[in-house]
Tab-separated table of C-alpha atoms in Angstrom:
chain	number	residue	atom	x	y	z
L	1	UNK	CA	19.167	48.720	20.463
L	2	UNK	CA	20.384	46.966	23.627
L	3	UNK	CA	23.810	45.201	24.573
L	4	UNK	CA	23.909	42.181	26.567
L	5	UNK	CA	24.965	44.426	29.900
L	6	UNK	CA	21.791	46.208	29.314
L	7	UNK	CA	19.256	43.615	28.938
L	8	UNK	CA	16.973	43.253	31.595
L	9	UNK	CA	16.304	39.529	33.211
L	10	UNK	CA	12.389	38.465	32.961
L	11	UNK	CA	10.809	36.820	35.447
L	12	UNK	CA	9.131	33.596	35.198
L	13	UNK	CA	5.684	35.075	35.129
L	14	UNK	CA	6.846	37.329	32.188
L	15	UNK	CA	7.847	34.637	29.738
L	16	UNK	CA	5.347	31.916	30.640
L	17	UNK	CA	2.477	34.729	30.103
L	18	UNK	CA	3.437	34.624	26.692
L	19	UNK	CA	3.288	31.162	25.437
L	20	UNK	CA	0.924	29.437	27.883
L	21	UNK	CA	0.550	25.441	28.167
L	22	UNK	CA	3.594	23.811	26.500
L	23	UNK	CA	3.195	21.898	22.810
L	24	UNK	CA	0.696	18.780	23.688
L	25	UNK	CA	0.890	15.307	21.177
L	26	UNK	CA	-1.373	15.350	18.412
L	27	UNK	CA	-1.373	19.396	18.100
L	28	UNK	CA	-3.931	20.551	15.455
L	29	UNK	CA	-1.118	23.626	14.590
L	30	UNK	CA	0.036	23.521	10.916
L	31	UNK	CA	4.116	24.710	10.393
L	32	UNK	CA	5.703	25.533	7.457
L	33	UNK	CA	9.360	25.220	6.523
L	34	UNK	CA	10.436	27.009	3.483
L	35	UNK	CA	11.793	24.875	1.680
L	36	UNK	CA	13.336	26.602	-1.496
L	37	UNK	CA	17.055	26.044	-0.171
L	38	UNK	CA	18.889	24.919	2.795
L	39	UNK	CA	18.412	22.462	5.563
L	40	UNK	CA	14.312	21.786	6.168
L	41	UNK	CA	14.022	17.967	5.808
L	42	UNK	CA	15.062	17.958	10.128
L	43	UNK	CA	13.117	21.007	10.726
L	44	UNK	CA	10.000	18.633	9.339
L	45	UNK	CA	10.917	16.061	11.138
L	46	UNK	CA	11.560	17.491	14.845
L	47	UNK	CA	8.288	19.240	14.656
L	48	UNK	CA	6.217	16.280	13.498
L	49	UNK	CA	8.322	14.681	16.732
L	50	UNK	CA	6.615	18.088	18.576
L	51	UNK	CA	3.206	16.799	17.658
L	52	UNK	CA	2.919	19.159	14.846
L	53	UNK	CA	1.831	18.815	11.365
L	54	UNK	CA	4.534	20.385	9.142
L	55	UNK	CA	4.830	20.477	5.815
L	56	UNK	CA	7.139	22.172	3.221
L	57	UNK	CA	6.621	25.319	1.791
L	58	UNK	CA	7.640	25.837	-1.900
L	59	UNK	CA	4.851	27.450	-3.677
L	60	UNK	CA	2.329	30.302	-3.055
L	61	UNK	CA	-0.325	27.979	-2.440
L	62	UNK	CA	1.884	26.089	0.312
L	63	UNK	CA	1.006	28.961	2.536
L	64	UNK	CA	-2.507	28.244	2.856
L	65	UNK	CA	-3.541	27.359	5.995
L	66	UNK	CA	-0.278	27.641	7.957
L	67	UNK	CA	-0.202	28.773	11.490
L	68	UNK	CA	3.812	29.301	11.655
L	69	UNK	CA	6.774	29.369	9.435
L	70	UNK	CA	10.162	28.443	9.582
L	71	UNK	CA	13.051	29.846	7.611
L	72	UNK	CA	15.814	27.288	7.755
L	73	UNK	CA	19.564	27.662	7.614
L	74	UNK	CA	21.204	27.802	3.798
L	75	UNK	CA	23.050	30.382	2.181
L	76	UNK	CA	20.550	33.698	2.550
L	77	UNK	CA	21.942	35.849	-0.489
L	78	UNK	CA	20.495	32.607	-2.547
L	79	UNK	CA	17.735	31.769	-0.592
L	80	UNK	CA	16.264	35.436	-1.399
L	81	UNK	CA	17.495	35.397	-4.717
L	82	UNK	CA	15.511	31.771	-5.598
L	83	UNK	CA	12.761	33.159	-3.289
L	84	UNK	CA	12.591	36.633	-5.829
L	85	UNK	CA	12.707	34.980	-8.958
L	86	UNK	CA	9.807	32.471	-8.542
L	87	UNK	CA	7.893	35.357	-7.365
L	88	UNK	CA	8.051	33.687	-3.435
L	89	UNK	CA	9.472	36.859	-1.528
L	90	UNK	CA	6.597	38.662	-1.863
L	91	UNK	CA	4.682	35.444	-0.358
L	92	UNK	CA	6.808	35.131	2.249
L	93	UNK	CA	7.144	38.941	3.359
L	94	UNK	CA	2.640	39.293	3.419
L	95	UNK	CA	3.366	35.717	5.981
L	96	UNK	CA	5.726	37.982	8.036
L	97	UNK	CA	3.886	40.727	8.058
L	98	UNK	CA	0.628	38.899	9.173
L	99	UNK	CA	2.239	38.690	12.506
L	100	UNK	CA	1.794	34.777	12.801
L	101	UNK	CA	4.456	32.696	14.668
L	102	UNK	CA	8.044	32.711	11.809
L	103	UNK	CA	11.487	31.260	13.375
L	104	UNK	CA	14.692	31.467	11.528
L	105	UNK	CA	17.510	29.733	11.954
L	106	UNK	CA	21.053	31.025	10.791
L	107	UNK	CA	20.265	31.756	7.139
L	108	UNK	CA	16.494	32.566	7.914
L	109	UNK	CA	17.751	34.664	10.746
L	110	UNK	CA	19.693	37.066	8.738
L	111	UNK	CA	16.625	37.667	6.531
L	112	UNK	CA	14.449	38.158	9.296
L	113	UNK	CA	16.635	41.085	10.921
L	114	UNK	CA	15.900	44.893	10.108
L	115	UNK	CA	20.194	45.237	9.501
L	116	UNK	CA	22.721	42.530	8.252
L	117	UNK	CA	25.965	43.996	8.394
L	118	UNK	CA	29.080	42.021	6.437
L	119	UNK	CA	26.472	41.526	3.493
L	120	UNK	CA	28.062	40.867	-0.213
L	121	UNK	CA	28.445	42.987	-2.590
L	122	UNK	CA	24.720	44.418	-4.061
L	123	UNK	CA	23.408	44.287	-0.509
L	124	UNK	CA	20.858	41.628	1.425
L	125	UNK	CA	17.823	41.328	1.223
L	126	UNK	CA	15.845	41.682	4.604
L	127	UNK	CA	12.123	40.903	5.393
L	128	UNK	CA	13.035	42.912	8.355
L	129	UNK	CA	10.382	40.648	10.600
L	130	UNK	CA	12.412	41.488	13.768
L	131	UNK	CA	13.816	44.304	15.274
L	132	UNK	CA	18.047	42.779	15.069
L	133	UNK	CA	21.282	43.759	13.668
L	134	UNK	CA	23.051	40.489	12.536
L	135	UNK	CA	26.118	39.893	11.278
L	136	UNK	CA	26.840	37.608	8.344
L	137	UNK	CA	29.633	34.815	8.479
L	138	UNK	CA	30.501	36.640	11.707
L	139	UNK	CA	32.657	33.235	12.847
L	140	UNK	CA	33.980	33.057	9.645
L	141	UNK	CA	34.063	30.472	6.341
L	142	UNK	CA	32.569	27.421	6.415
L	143	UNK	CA	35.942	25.251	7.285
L	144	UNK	CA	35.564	27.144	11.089
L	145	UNK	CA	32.246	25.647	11.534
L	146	UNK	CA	32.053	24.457	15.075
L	147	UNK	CA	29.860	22.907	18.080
L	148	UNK	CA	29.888	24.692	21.106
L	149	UNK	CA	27.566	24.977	24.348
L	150	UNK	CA	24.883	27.541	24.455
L	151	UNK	CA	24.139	28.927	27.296
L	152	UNK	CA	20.669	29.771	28.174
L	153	UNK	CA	19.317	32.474	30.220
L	154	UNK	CA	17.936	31.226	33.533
L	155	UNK	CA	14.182	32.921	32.466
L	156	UNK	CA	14.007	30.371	29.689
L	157	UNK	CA	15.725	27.528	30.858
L	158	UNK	CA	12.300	25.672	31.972
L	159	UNK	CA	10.413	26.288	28.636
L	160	UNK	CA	13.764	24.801	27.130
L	161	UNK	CA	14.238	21.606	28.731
L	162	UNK	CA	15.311	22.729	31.906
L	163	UNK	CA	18.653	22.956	30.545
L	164	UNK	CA	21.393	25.655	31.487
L	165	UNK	CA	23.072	24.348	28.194
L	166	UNK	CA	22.171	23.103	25.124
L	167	UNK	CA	24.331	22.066	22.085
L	168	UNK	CA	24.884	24.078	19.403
L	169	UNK	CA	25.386	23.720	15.711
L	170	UNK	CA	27.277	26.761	14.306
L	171	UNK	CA	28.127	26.016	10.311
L	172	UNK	CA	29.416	29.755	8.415
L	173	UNK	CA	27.110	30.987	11.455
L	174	UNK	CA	25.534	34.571	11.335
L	175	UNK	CA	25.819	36.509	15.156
L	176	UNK	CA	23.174	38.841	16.349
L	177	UNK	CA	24.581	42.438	17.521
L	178	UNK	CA	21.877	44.452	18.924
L	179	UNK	CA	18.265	43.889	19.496
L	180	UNK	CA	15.361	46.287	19.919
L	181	UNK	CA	12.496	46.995	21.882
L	182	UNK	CA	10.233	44.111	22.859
L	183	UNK	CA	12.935	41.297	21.642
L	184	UNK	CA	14.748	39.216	24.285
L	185	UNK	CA	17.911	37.299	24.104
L	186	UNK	CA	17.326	33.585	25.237
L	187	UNK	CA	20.594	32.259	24.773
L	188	UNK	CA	24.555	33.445	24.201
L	189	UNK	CA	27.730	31.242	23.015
L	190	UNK	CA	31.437	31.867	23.898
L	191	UNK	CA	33.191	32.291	20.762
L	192	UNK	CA	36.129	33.862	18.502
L	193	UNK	CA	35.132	36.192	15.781
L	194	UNK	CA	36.391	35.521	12.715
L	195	UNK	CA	37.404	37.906	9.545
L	196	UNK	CA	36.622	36.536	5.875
L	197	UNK	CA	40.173	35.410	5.826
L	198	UNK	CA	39.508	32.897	8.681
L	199	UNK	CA	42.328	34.950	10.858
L	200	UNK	CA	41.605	35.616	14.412
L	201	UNK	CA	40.166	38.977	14.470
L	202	UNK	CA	42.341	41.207	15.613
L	203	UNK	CA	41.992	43.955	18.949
L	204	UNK	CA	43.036	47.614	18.171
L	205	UNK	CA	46.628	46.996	19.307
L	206	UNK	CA	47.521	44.174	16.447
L	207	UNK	CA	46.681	41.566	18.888
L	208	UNK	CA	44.588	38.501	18.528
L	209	UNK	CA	41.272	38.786	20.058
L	210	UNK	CA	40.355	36.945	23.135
L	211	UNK	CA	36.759	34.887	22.840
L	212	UNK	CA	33.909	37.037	23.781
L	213	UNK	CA	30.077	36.638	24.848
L	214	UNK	CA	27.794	36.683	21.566
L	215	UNK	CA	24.008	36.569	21.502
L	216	UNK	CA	23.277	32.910	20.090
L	217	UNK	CA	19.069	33.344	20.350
L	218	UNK	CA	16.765	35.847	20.715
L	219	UNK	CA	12.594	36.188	20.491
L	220	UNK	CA	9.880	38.445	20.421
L	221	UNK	CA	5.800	37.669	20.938
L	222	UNK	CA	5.638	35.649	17.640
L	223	UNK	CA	9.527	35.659	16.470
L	224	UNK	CA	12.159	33.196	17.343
L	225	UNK	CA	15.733	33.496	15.729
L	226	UNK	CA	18.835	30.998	16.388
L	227	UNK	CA	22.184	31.611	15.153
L	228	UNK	CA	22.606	27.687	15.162
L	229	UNK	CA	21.150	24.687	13.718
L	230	UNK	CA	19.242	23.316	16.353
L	231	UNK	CA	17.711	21.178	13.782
L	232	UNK	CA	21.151	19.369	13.458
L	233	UNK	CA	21.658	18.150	17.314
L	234	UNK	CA	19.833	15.606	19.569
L	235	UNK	CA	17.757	17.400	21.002
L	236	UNK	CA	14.100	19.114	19.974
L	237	UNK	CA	13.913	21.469	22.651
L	238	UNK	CA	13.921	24.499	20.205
L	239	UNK	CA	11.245	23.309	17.978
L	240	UNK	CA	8.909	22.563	21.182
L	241	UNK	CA	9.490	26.044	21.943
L	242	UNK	CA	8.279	27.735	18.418
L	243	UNK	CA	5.288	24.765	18.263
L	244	UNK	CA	4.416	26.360	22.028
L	245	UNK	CA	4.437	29.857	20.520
L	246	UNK	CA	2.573	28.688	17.263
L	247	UNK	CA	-0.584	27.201	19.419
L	248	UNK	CA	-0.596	30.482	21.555
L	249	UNK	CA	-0.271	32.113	19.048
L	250	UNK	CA	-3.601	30.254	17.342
L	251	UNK	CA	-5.437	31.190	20.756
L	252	UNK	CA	-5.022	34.588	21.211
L	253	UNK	CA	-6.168	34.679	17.893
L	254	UNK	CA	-8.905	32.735	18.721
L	255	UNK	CA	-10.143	34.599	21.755
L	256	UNK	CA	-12.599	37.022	21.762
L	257	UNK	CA	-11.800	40.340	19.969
L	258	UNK	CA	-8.499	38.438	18.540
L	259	UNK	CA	-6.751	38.974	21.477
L	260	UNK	CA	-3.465	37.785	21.484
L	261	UNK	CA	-2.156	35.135	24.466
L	262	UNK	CA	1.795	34.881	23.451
């Protein structure tokens, strides 16, 4: 897996290859948002903003005739948990596997990763949908939720709004430590890591750790994962984004031979 230093910077060509013309009003694309725990009441309502239908996903049956998914933030040891017992994970994990557009957001992001480090005791379950190592509660408890700027990499800034910054939600947030082959990081934040304690992590020498550079975003062809709730600030830029990758998504698979556009 790649640090930040190592990452190399698309060009323009590169990322708009992937995803095509941008979400258009009245989009015939169907999203999901899992709705077994956590916050996906805004997630339904920013993408119906998007020109998407969504709908919530809470049964087997709920998956017919989706085109994306999204995992929403929550509490991920208890969103698998709920998702196991009432039989869901299995559901959820074929919809992953089917390589159609998923995007999670904090909790939905840890599940998505191949490793979650700083799991609880008995381990986390991972529908490993993304090649990521995340990091649970990696800015601590909940009482050192913050807001801070996130800072998007100049090869996505147009598909996002233009922006160089966009506002970010970060509530007991996960952070994402490595990616793989054939993921990119779209956006970083500028924050102190936190222990379980809610202390200041600590350097080697005993003293307290200065802010560093963590990766806030990151996507592949038909994955999208965001440490933050983007679902929680004023803007919808994010869920234009995944609706853009969701109808190229529907193309490629359209095209002749199923070949994929995004």
């Amino acid at each position: 897996m790649a640090s930040i230093a190592d990452l190399p910077i698309l060009s323009a060509a590169d990322f708009y290859a992937r995803d095509g013309a941008g979400p258009e009003a009245g989009s015939r694309c169907v999203i999901g948002v899992l709705a077994l725990q956590g916050a996906f009441l805004e997630h339904l309502t920013y993408l119906r903003a998007c020109g998407a239908q969504a709908r919530e996903v809470r049964t087997a049956k709920d998956f017919d005739g989706i085109d994306g998914l999204v995992i929403p933030g929550g509490e991920s040891t208890a969103m698998a948990l709920v998702a196991a017992r009432t039989g869901m994970w299995a559901h959820i994990q074929k919809f992953v596997d089917s390589d159609k557009p998923v995007w999670g957001t904090c909790a939905g992001m840890i599940l998505l990763a191949t490793e979650a480090e700083g799991a609880k005791a008995g381990g986390q379950s991972l529908l490993k949908g993304l090649d990521i190592c995340v990091h649970r509660n990696y800015f601590g408890s909940q009482v050192h939720s913050f807001e801070a700027a996130v800072k998007v990499r100049p090869e996505f800034q147009e598909r996002l709004g233009g922006a160089a910054e966009l506002p970010g939600v970060f509530i007991r947030a996960p952070a994402l430590l490595s990616v793989g082959d054939g993921v990119d990081v779209v956006a970083t934040v500028v924050a102190e890591r936190r222990d379980v304690h809610g202390a200041a992590a600590e350097g080697a020498e005993g003293s307290v750790a200065t802010s560093e550079v963590i990766v806030a975003a990151a996507r592949g062809a038909t994955r999208l994962v965001t440490a933050f709730h983007p679902e929680l600030a004023a803007s919808k830029v994010w869920h234009e984004l995944f609706v853009t990758m969701v109808e190229a998504s529907m193309a490629g698979a359209a095209a002749p031979g199923g070949v994929t556009t995004a």
